[in-house]
Tab-separated table of C-alpha atoms and ligand atoms in Angstrom:
chain	number	residue	atom	x	y	z
A	10	MET	CA	-19.127	-8.840	23.946
A	11	SER	CA	-19.504	-5.598	26.145
A	12	LEU	CA	-17.399	-2.773	25.821
A	13	THR	CA	-15.877	-2.123	29.830
A	14	ARG	CA	-16.189	1.350	30.849
A	15	ARG	CA	-12.258	1.480	30.689
A	16	ARG	CA	-12.053	0.744	27.364
A	17	PHE	CA	-13.963	3.705	26.265
A	18	ALA	CA	-11.742	5.431	28.520
A	19	GLN	CA	-8.996	4.194	26.449
A	20	ILE	CA	-10.328	4.974	23.117
A	21	SER	CA	-11.829	7.871	23.932
A	22	GLY	CA	-8.579	9.308	25.661
A	23	ILE	CA	-6.435	9.632	22.350
A	24	SER	CA	-7.801	12.645	20.560
A	25	ALA	CA	-10.295	15.083	23.459
A	26	GLY	CA	-13.136	15.566	21.416
A	27	SER	CA	-13.099	13.545	18.506
A	28	VAL	CA	-13.341	10.048	18.756
A	29	LEU	CA	-16.901	8.778	19.955
A	30	LEU	CA	-17.967	5.410	20.969
A	31	SER	CA	-21.164	4.173	18.868
A	32	ARG	CA	-22.341	1.324	21.102
A	33	PHE	CA	-23.005	3.881	23.932
A	34	GLY	CA	-25.482	5.792	21.824
A	35	TRP	CA	-23.961	9.132	21.858
A	36	ALA	CA	-22.710	9.382	18.049
A	37	GLU	CA	-26.149	9.827	16.944
A	38	THR	CA	-25.723	11.074	13.260
A	39	THR	CA	-24.397	8.766	10.710
A	40	PRO	CA	-20.905	8.514	9.664
A	41	ASP	CA	-19.935	9.533	5.981
A	42	VAL	CA	-17.337	6.560	6.455
A	43	LYS	CA	-18.674	3.238	8.155
A	44	LEU	CA	-16.404	-0.183	7.768
A	45	GLU	CA	-17.577	-3.246	9.710
A	46	ILE	CA	-14.672	-5.638	9.818
A	47	SER	CA	-15.614	-8.755	9.853
A	48	PRO	CA	-15.038	-12.651	8.714
A	49	PHE	CA	-15.329	-13.829	5.109
A	50	THR	CA	-14.845	-16.171	2.748
A	51	LEU	CA	-13.546	-15.270	-0.420
A	52	GLU	CA	-14.432	-17.155	-3.328
A	53	ALA	CA	-11.681	-16.785	-5.966
A	54	SER	CA	-12.919	-19.636	-8.158
A	55	PRO	CA	-15.517	-22.375	-7.409
A	56	LYS	CA	-12.366	-24.400	-6.695
A	57	HIS	CA	-10.322	-21.678	-4.505
A	58	TYR	CA	-11.881	-20.294	-1.289
A	59	PHE	CA	-10.324	-18.652	1.597
A	60	ARG	CA	-11.511	-17.834	5.023
A	61	THR	CA	-10.085	-14.879	6.114
A	62	LEU	CA	-11.270	-10.951	6.940
A	63	ALA	CA	-13.121	-8.336	5.422
A	64	TYR	CA	-14.298	-4.527	5.334
A	65	ASN	CA	-18.051	-4.459	4.608
A	66	GLY	CA	-18.457	-8.150	3.469
A	67	GLN	CA	-16.105	-7.624	0.775
A	68	VAL	CA	-12.366	-7.848	-0.857
A	69	PRO	CA	-11.174	-5.346	-1.451
A	70	GLY	CA	-13.383	-3.703	0.776
A	71	PRO	CA	-15.536	-0.779	-0.359
A	72	LEU	CA	-13.937	2.645	-2.670
A	73	ILE	CA	-13.848	5.658	-0.400
A	74	ARG	CA	-14.504	8.979	-2.459
A	75	MET	CA	-13.183	12.046	-0.518
A	76	ARG	CA	-12.748	15.682	-0.949
A	77	GLN	CA	-9.427	17.354	-0.160
A	78	GLY	CA	-9.788	19.061	3.165
A	79	GLN	CA	-13.913	17.839	3.103
A	80	GLU	CA	-13.675	16.491	6.810
A	81	GLN	CA	-15.414	13.413	7.454
A	82	SER	CA	-16.825	11.232	10.203
A	83	VAL	CA	-15.678	7.567	9.969
A	84	GLU	CA	-16.891	5.067	11.932
A	85	ILE	CA	-15.074	1.612	12.511
A	86	HIS	CA	-16.731	-1.842	13.823
A	87	ASN	CA	-14.118	-4.446	14.722
A	88	LEU	CA	-16.621	-7.843	14.256
A	89	SER	CA	-13.476	-10.014	14.424
A	90	SER	CA	-12.171	-12.390	17.574
A	91	GLU	CA	-8.853	-10.138	17.090
A	92	PRO	CA	-7.969	-6.144	17.942
A	93	GLU	CA	-7.561	-4.388	14.541
A	94	ILE	CA	-6.240	-1.038	13.636
A	95	LEU	CA	-7.005	0.435	10.200
A	96	HIS	CA	-4.059	2.543	8.929
A	97	TRP	CA	-5.050	5.340	6.296
A	98	HIS	CA	-1.948	4.600	3.513
A	99	GLY	CA	-0.617	8.055	1.960
A	100	LEU	CA	-3.172	10.417	4.258
A	101	TYR	CA	-1.662	13.593	6.271
A	102	LEU	CA	-3.415	12.194	9.572
A	103	PRO	CA	-2.673	13.068	13.094
A	104	PRO	CA	-0.620	9.674	14.933
A	105	ALA	CA	-4.042	8.816	17.339
A	106	ILE	CA	-6.216	8.228	13.655
A	107	ASP	CA	-3.420	7.598	11.649
A	108	GLY	CA	-3.415	3.677	12.630
A	109	SER	CA	-0.129	2.694	13.711
A	110	MET	CA	0.048	0.623	17.579
A	111	GLU	CA	3.475	2.306	17.138
A	112	GLU	CA	2.364	6.110	16.824
A	113	GLY	CA	-0.360	5.262	19.440
A	114	THR	CA	-3.201	4.778	17.891
A	115	PRO	CA	-5.556	2.279	20.138
A	116	MET	CA	-6.136	-0.793	18.974
A	117	ILE	CA	-10.696	-1.855	18.407
A	118	ALA	CA	-10.603	-4.472	20.522
A	119	PRO	CA	-12.815	-7.480	19.355
A	120	GLY	CA	-16.921	-6.616	19.628
A	121	GLY	CA	-15.711	-3.216	19.780
A	122	SER	CA	-15.947	0.531	17.618
A	123	VAL	CA	-14.328	3.792	17.037
A	124	ARG	CA	-15.151	7.276	15.907
A	125	TYR	CA	-13.623	10.303	14.893
A	126	ASN	CA	-13.378	12.625	12.177
A	127	LEU	CA	-10.594	13.318	9.350
A	128	THR	CA	-9.728	15.779	7.170
A	129	PRO	CA	-8.653	14.147	3.600
A	130	ASP	CA	-5.263	15.267	2.342
A	131	PRO	CA	-3.408	15.154	0.201
A	132	PRO	CA	-5.652	14.448	-2.788
A	133	GLY	CA	-4.464	11.672	-4.965
A	134	PHE	CA	-5.260	7.433	-4.741
A	135	ARG	CA	-4.499	6.138	-1.158
A	136	TRP	CA	-5.651	3.126	0.423
A	137	PHE	CA	-6.576	1.851	3.949
A	138	HIS	CA	-5.286	-1.616	5.250
A	139	SER	CA	-4.859	-3.607	8.410
A	140	HIS	CA	-1.761	-2.778	10.313
A	141	THR	CA	-1.729	-5.923	12.822
A	142	HIS	CA	1.151	-7.911	13.623
A	143	ALA	CA	0.452	-11.369	11.749
A	144	GLY	CA	3.841	-13.540	12.688
A	145	LYS	CA	3.048	-16.983	11.888
A	146	ASP	CA	-0.275	-16.662	11.302
A	147	LEU	CA	-0.153	-16.044	7.351
A	148	THR	CA	-4.550	-15.329	7.293
A	149	ARG	CA	-3.901	-12.303	9.194
A	150	ALA	CA	-3.274	-8.395	8.777
A	151	LEU	CA	-1.770	-7.623	5.423
A	152	TYR	CA	-2.158	-10.988	4.208
A	153	SER	CA	-5.837	-11.094	5.031
A	154	GLY	CA	-8.627	-9.399	3.053
A	155	LEU	CA	-8.397	-6.016	4.655
A	156	HIS	CA	-7.416	-3.404	2.213
A	157	GLY	CA	-9.507	-0.909	0.143
A	158	PHE	CA	-8.860	1.909	-2.463
A	159	VAL	CA	-9.323	5.541	-1.218
A	160	MET	CA	-9.629	8.656	-3.756
A	161	ILE	CA	-8.892	12.100	-2.658
A	162	GLU	CA	-10.444	14.296	-4.958
A	163	LEU	CA	-9.370	17.713	-6.076
A	164	ARG	CA	-11.670	20.617	-5.595
A	165	GLU	CA	-11.507	21.103	-9.508
A	166	ASN	CA	-11.232	17.455	-11.625
A	167	PRO	CA	-9.297	18.131	-14.250
A	168	GLY	CA	-11.005	14.747	-16.017
A	169	ARG	CA	-8.035	13.484	-18.156
A	170	TYR	CA	-9.953	10.752	-18.871
A	171	ASP	CA	-13.552	9.007	-19.363
A	172	ARG	CA	-13.899	6.905	-16.570
A	173	GLU	CA	-11.573	5.296	-13.759
A	174	ILE	CA	-10.977	1.640	-12.759
A	175	PHE	CA	-9.834	0.527	-9.429
A	176	LEU	CA	-7.541	-2.848	-9.533
A	177	SER	CA	-6.075	-4.511	-6.452
A	178	LEU	CA	-3.581	-7.227	-6.560
A	179	HIS	CA	-3.067	-9.675	-3.832
A	180	ASP	CA	-1.903	-13.051	-3.230
A	181	TRP	CA	-3.637	-15.688	-0.976
A	182	GLY	CA	-2.704	-19.226	0.895
A	183	GLY	CA	0.387	-18.476	2.235
A	184	HIS	CA	2.602	-20.653	3.675
A	185	PHE	CA	6.350	-20.487	4.602
A	186	GLU	CA	8.617	-22.195	2.789
A	187	GLY	CA	12.577	-22.966	3.513
A	188	ASN	CA	15.231	-21.744	0.743
A	189	ASP	CA	18.585	-23.278	0.030
A	190	ASP	CA	19.954	-21.335	2.946
A	191	GLY	CA	16.926	-21.978	5.699
A	192	PHE	CA	15.910	-18.641	5.369
A	193	MET	CA	11.525	-18.951	5.508
A	194	ASN	CA	9.735	-16.761	2.660
A	195	PRO	CA	5.910	-16.556	2.345
A	196	VAL	CA	4.752	-18.708	-1.107
A	197	TYR	CA	1.254	-18.440	-1.789
A	198	ASP	CA	-1.179	-20.423	-3.923
A	199	VAL	CA	-3.154	-18.119	-5.113
A	200	SER	CA	-2.868	-14.886	-6.993
A	201	THR	CA	-6.072	-12.543	-8.223
A	202	ILE	CA	-6.918	-9.356	-9.600
A	203	ASN	CA	-9.607	-7.241	-7.147
A	204	GLY	CA	-9.839	-10.917	-5.091
A	205	LYS	CA	-10.603	-12.994	-8.603
A	206	MET	CA	-8.626	-15.555	-10.433
A	207	LEU	CA	-8.135	-14.758	-13.979
A	208	GLY	CA	-11.351	-16.059	-15.909
A	209	PHE	CA	-13.677	-15.695	-12.720
A	210	GLY	CA	-14.695	-12.603	-12.160
A	211	GLU	CA	-16.647	-9.632	-14.468
A	212	PRO	CA	-14.767	-8.829	-17.580
A	213	LEU	CA	-13.359	-5.244	-17.615
A	214	ARG	CA	-15.780	-4.305	-20.285
A	215	VAL	CA	-14.477	-1.196	-22.416
A	216	LYS	CA	-15.169	0.480	-25.001
A	217	GLN	CA	-13.018	1.997	-28.433
A	218	GLY	CA	-11.727	5.479	-28.230
A	219	GLU	CA	-12.098	5.157	-24.572
A	220	ARG	CA	-9.650	6.398	-22.107
A	221	VAL	CA	-9.318	4.448	-19.027
A	222	MET	CA	-7.717	5.200	-15.722
A	223	MET	CA	-6.174	2.303	-14.392
A	224	ASN	CA	-5.915	3.057	-10.424
A	225	VAL	CA	-3.197	-0.036	-9.788
A	226	LEU	CA	-2.725	-1.472	-6.082
A	227	ASN	CA	-0.292	-3.825	-5.033
A	228	SER	CA	-2.190	-4.887	-1.600
A	229	SER	CA	-0.013	-8.030	-1.834
A	230	PRO	CA	1.504	-8.787	1.767
A	231	THR	CA	5.077	-9.518	0.273
A	232	GLU	CA	5.314	-10.056	-3.382
A	233	VAL	CA	6.404	-7.757	-6.023
A	234	HIS	CA	4.230	-7.713	-8.810
A	235	TRP	CA	4.570	-6.805	-12.975
A	236	ILE	CA	1.682	-6.532	-14.578
A	237	ALA	CA	0.978	-5.909	-18.695
A	238	LEU	CA	-2.118	-5.783	-20.696
A	239	ALA	CA	-1.985	-7.265	-23.714
A	240	GLY	CA	-2.363	-5.637	-26.766
A	241	HIS	CA	-2.409	-2.134	-24.703
A	242	GLU	CA	0.152	0.440	-23.617
A	243	PHE	CA	-0.088	2.691	-20.098
A	244	ARG	CA	0.543	6.117	-19.987
A	245	ILE	CA	1.530	6.719	-16.110
A	246	VAL	CA	0.479	10.100	-15.159
A	247	ALA	CA	0.929	9.499	-11.057
A	248	LEU	CA	2.816	6.991	-8.884
A	249	ASP	CA	1.546	6.724	-4.930
A	250	GLY	CA	-1.224	8.990	-5.855
A	251	ASN	CA	1.177	12.014	-6.774
A	252	ASP	CA	1.698	13.292	-10.368
A	253	VAL	CA	4.457	12.774	-12.116
A	254	GLN	CA	6.245	15.295	-13.422
A	255	GLN	CA	7.614	13.880	-16.635
A	256	PRO	CA	4.456	10.832	-17.820
A	257	GLN	CA	5.945	8.241	-19.317
A	258	THR	CA	4.019	5.582	-21.732
A	259	VAL	CA	5.406	1.705	-20.650
A	260	SER	CA	4.161	-1.823	-21.835
A	261	MET	CA	5.071	-2.583	-18.015
A	262	LEU	CA	3.894	-1.681	-14.806
A	263	ARG	CA	6.333	-2.984	-11.833
A	264	LEU	CA	4.658	-2.071	-8.468
A	265	ALA	CA	6.150	-3.071	-4.694
A	266	PRO	CA	3.964	-3.998	-2.142
A	267	ALA	CA	1.786	-0.984	-0.925
A	268	GLU	CA	2.433	1.138	-4.185
A	269	ARG	CA	0.245	2.584	-6.908
A	270	VAL	CA	0.102	3.525	-10.329
A	271	SER	CA	-1.957	5.596	-11.981
A	272	ALA	CA	-2.171	4.905	-15.957
A	273	ILE	CA	-4.310	6.029	-18.834
A	274	VAL	CA	-4.849	3.410	-21.510
A	275	GLU	CA	-6.452	4.274	-25.121
A	276	MET	CA	-8.652	1.221	-25.644
A	277	ASN	CA	-7.877	1.838	-29.520
A	278	GLN	CA	-7.353	-2.482	-29.725
A	279	PRO	CA	-10.838	-4.233	-30.105
A	280	GLY	CA	-10.849	-7.905	-28.765
A	281	VAL	CA	-11.177	-9.631	-25.637
A	282	TRP	CA	-7.211	-9.353	-23.834
A	283	VAL	CA	-5.899	-10.289	-20.522
A	284	LEU	CA	-4.568	-8.005	-18.221
A	285	GLY	CA	-2.510	-9.886	-15.824
A	286	GLU	CA	0.801	-10.731	-14.191
A	287	VAL	CA	4.003	-10.511	-16.768
A	288	ARG	CA	5.164	-13.509	-14.452
A	289	LYS	CA	4.115	-16.715	-15.968
A	290	HIS	CA	3.354	-19.037	-13.143
A	291	VAL	CA	2.178	-15.601	-11.275
A	292	GLN	CA	-0.796	-15.229	-14.070
A	293	THR	CA	-1.484	-19.093	-13.532
A	294	ALA	CA	-1.786	-18.936	-10.593
A	295	GLY	CA	-4.829	-16.110	-11.131
A	296	MET	CA	-3.039	-13.120	-11.047
A	297	GLY	CA	-5.049	-11.200	-14.310
A	298	VAL	CA	-8.481	-10.133	-15.233
A	299	VAL	CA	-10.437	-10.282	-18.964
A	300	VAL	CA	-10.576	-6.986	-20.135
A	301	GLU	CA	-13.263	-7.234	-23.153
A	302	TYR	CA	-14.550	-4.334	-26.047
A	303	ALA	CA	-17.989	-4.111	-26.799
A	304	ASP	CA	-19.511	-6.750	-29.089
A	305	ALA	CA	-15.784	-8.568	-29.331
A	306	THR	CA	-15.727	-12.159	-28.517
A	307	GLY	CA	-13.831	-15.030	-28.695
A	308	LYS	CA	-10.861	-15.794	-26.022
A	309	PRO	CA	-8.743	-13.608	-24.270
A	310	THR	CA	-5.323	-13.034	-26.413
A	311	TRP	CA	-2.416	-12.497	-23.903
A	312	LYS	CA	0.933	-11.187	-24.904
A	313	GLN	CA	4.080	-11.369	-23.182
A	314	PRO	CA	5.093	-7.811	-23.271
A	315	GLU	CA	8.801	-7.676	-24.950
A	316	ASN	CA	10.662	-4.591	-22.509
A	317	LEU	CA	10.939	-6.123	-19.110
A	318	ALA	CA	12.397	-2.326	-17.941
A	319	TRP	CA	11.338	-0.289	-14.657
A	320	ASN	CA	13.382	2.648	-13.752
A	321	TYR	CA	12.200	5.191	-11.359
A	322	GLN	CA	13.885	7.411	-12.841
A	323	GLN	CA	12.099	7.680	-15.593
A	324	PHE	CA	9.462	9.652	-14.171
A	325	GLY	CA	11.478	12.564	-12.218
A	326	THR	CA	14.046	15.354	-13.799
A	327	PRO	CA	17.549	14.602	-13.666
A	328	GLY	CA	19.530	17.506	-11.220
A	329	GLY	CA	20.080	18.313	-7.417
A	330	THR	CA	18.113	20.198	-5.164
A	331	GLU	CA	17.417	23.928	-5.539
A	332	PRO	CA	19.253	25.993	-3.257
A	333	GLY	CA	17.973	27.290	-0.028
A	334	ASP	CA	17.878	24.748	3.514
A	335	PRO	CA	19.823	22.095	2.471
A	336	ALA	CA	18.606	17.912	4.038
A	337	ILE	CA	19.522	16.883	7.012
A	338	PRO	CA	21.443	13.205	6.421
A	339	ILE	CA	19.799	10.494	8.153
A	340	VAL	CA	21.683	6.996	7.393
A	341	LEU	CA	19.799	3.952	7.766
A	342	ALA	CA	21.530	0.715	6.802
A	343	PHE	CA	18.975	-2.429	6.293
A	344	ASP	CA	20.691	-6.038	7.257
A	345	SER	CA	18.947	-9.009	8.531
A	346	ARG	CA	20.388	-11.502	11.147
A	347	PHE	CA	19.946	-15.128	11.142
A	348	GLN	CA	17.503	-16.843	13.876
A	349	GLY	CA	18.773	-20.205	12.967
A	350	HIS	CA	17.863	-23.040	10.736
A	351	GLY	CA	13.982	-23.024	10.180
A	352	ASN	CA	13.508	-19.435	11.401
A	353	GLU	CA	12.931	-16.822	9.822
A	354	GLU	CA	15.900	-14.212	10.223
A	355	LEU	CA	15.463	-10.665	12.490
A	356	TRP	CA	15.991	-7.670	10.047
A	357	ARG	CA	17.942	-4.439	11.372
A	358	ILE	CA	18.329	-0.802	10.696
A	359	ASN	CA	21.102	0.161	12.189
A	360	GLY	CA	21.850	-3.057	13.784
A	361	LYS	CA	18.897	-2.918	16.005
A	362	SER	CA	15.481	-4.251	15.617
A	363	TYR	CA	12.028	-2.863	16.748
A	364	PRO	CA	11.165	-2.029	19.245
A	365	HIS	CA	14.900	-1.140	20.063
A	366	THR	CA	15.304	0.682	16.586
A	367	ASP	CA	16.503	4.200	17.052
A	368	GLU	CA	14.245	7.086	17.228
A	369	PRO	CA	15.492	9.772	15.431
A	370	VAL	CA	13.954	13.646	16.403
A	371	LEU	CA	12.670	15.471	13.723
A	372	THR	CA	12.468	19.481	13.905
A	373	ALA	CA	8.909	20.681	12.910
A	374	GLY	CA	10.004	22.742	9.189
A	375	ARG	CA	13.166	21.210	8.453
A	376	ARG	CA	13.830	19.002	5.268
A	377	TYR	CA	15.890	15.527	6.041
A	378	ARG	CA	17.427	13.036	3.848
A	379	LEU	CA	16.800	8.971	4.180
A	380	ILE	CA	20.200	7.566	3.000
A	381	MET	CA	19.102	3.859	2.905
A	382	LYS	CA	21.579	1.074	2.278
A	383	ASN	CA	20.111	-1.676	1.839
A	384	LEU	CA	22.798	-4.666	3.037
A	385	SER	CA	20.748	-7.326	2.276
A	386	MET	CA	19.924	-9.825	-0.147
A	387	ASP	CA	15.921	-8.658	-0.488
A	388	ASP	CA	14.445	-6.131	-2.077
A	389	HIS	CA	12.148	-3.878	0.796
A	390	PRO	CA	9.505	-1.598	-0.067
A	391	MET	CA	10.117	1.224	2.657
A	392	HIS	CA	7.105	3.369	3.721
A	393	LEU	CA	6.884	6.621	5.591
A	394	HIS	CA	3.878	6.969	7.210
A	395	ARG	CA	1.978	10.420	7.390
A	396	HIS	CA	4.217	12.262	4.743
A	397	THR	CA	5.308	12.310	1.467
A	398	PHE	CA	8.875	12.224	0.370
A	399	GLU	CA	10.564	12.865	-2.731
A	400	VAL	CA	12.585	10.141	-4.346
A	401	ARG	CA	16.426	11.664	-4.989
A	402	GLN	CA	18.201	9.480	-5.781
A	403	VAL	CA	18.094	5.194	-6.546
A	404	ASP	CA	20.168	2.418	-7.144
A	405	GLY	CA	23.449	4.631	-7.243
A	406	GLY	CA	22.631	6.422	-10.253
A	407	SER	CA	22.379	10.589	-10.483
A	408	GLU	CA	20.293	13.141	-8.538
A	409	MET	CA	16.839	13.367	-9.496
A	410	HIS	CA	13.731	15.445	-8.057
A	411	GLY	CA	9.738	15.328	-9.330
A	412	LEU	CA	8.839	12.037	-8.332
A	413	TRP	CA	6.714	12.239	-4.864
A	414	LYS	CA	6.174	9.201	-3.326
A	415	ASP	CA	5.270	7.147	0.029
A	416	VAL	CA	6.822	3.850	-0.534
A	417	VAL	CA	10.345	3.169	-2.604
A	418	LEU	CA	11.469	-0.174	-3.704
A	419	VAL	CA	15.511	-0.304	-1.772
A	420	ARG	CA	16.714	-3.655	-4.078
A	421	ALA	CA	19.147	-5.680	-2.597
A	422	LYS	CA	22.794	-4.578	-2.192
A	423	ARG	CA	21.384	-1.623	-3.677
A	424	THR	CA	21.036	2.033	-2.041
A	425	ALA	CA	17.905	4.976	-2.051
A	426	GLU	CA	17.803	8.503	-1.584
A	427	VAL	CA	14.201	10.161	-0.465
A	428	GLU	CA	13.904	13.697	1.292
A	429	PHE	CA	10.588	15.164	2.946
A	430	VAL	CA	10.016	18.327	5.111
A	431	ALA	CA	9.328	17.332	8.663
A	432	ASP	CA	5.593	19.279	8.150
A	433	HIS	CA	3.152	16.801	10.202
A	434	PRO	CA	4.435	16.712	14.207
A	435	GLY	CA	3.506	13.410	15.616
A	436	ARG	CA	5.130	10.367	16.046
A	437	THR	CA	6.009	8.929	12.239
A	438	LEU	CA	6.402	4.972	11.721
A	439	PHE	CA	8.890	4.348	9.251
A	440	HIS	CA	9.004	0.202	7.680
A	441	CYS	CA	9.443	-1.820	5.102
A	442	HIS	CA	6.109	-3.350	4.130
A	443	GLN	CA	6.692	-6.469	4.173
A	444	GLN	CA	4.510	-8.498	6.089
A	445	ASP	CA	6.923	-10.946	7.113
A	446	HIS	CA	9.968	-8.558	7.245
A	447	MET	CA	7.573	-5.783	9.846
A	448	ASP	CA	6.943	-8.703	11.888
A	449	ARG	CA	10.481	-8.989	11.728
A	450	GLY	CA	11.309	-5.753	13.436
A	451	PHE	CA	11.724	-3.930	10.052
A	452	MET	CA	10.308	-0.290	11.965
A	453	MET	CA	11.598	2.507	13.216
A	454	VAL	CA	9.684	5.207	14.743
A	455	PHE	CA	10.421	8.798	13.598
A	456	ARG	CA	9.836	11.808	16.671
A	457	TYR	CA	9.339	15.459	16.550
A	458	ALA	CA	11.382	17.306	18.838
B	29	CU	CU1	11.643	-5.991	3.483
């Protein structure tokens, strides 16, 4: 498959000077980051294989470490049979390379490649993933193996831990199943951590006395996950890669799709343990990994945590805004319209589905408050591209500040309010991160004046 001149013009036109096609031999130096999208068969266990797509022949994709502010050259090759696009989730990148066709990033044609430079910012635990449409094909887009970790390091590393572990939660073998109301929802055969079912991956080998930083990503296309490590507690220091104002010690993590939790675990209970999904049927479907202390033997032990609570508010500080520029409110009501029995619902923001949703116009430098009213019966992980927002209110609770995220789970029949400063001009996608919902219109674009 060869790229036409026209295709080259399409790609090279997106960001004058910064994008080159390696196929033509013009990008002669080796890129700092090279990603190859290709078909891959995942062995979740010797009995569970999934035909999928992967970055560089592994699931999750490679861990990419970058230094904040240090420009990186990136080359992406699409060796799959469909157009692809790679989104850098949580980074402040121009729309031409952020990785969203709704913002204007070009798709990478089958057999094609793209090269550009990016400046990593902000520091913290980010990730990258496919941002295509899946529709009824529950092997594509976020359903696939196309996801990987990015760690953007500060110039000075505070070194609060002895080592880092990266874990990705994912669900496989999805198919639509109708519920009593006739709504169609994805359900899954198998769940994994770092692509393996419980008992089939390498154990996480730890030593007594170690302080392990666990960076956990929920890369699931649609599922919220609850995670515990038997015998241990998590000291949560960052959410979505951003340090929290009030670190908390908890026995269980809740991660909505696309959310990240960074937690320090003190390894002070020698033994062989299970880190896994708290809900029994999901752990049985494979979501777990064995944690093994040096010199410990025996069967992995699981203990159901007692306190099943998760509340964003505990990580912030109660109270309102500091005096200054008041936030401009943008009210967004979420609901769905039923499309008839056996069909999925169409998702709406203020009564409209993408591509017909409103395009609010932002003024650079101003502060905005998204007032999200979830009128539906589902929880929605809402994601804002290219910006970080501050969670100001959840579930009708009191005002808070100090919790910075890029995804917030807006619960069914509840509200959530977040604020952000419009400081990254360019088209900015805002959407539900649940793949079947975004495929069904749950997206909108903010424009800058
Ligand atoms: Cu949703």
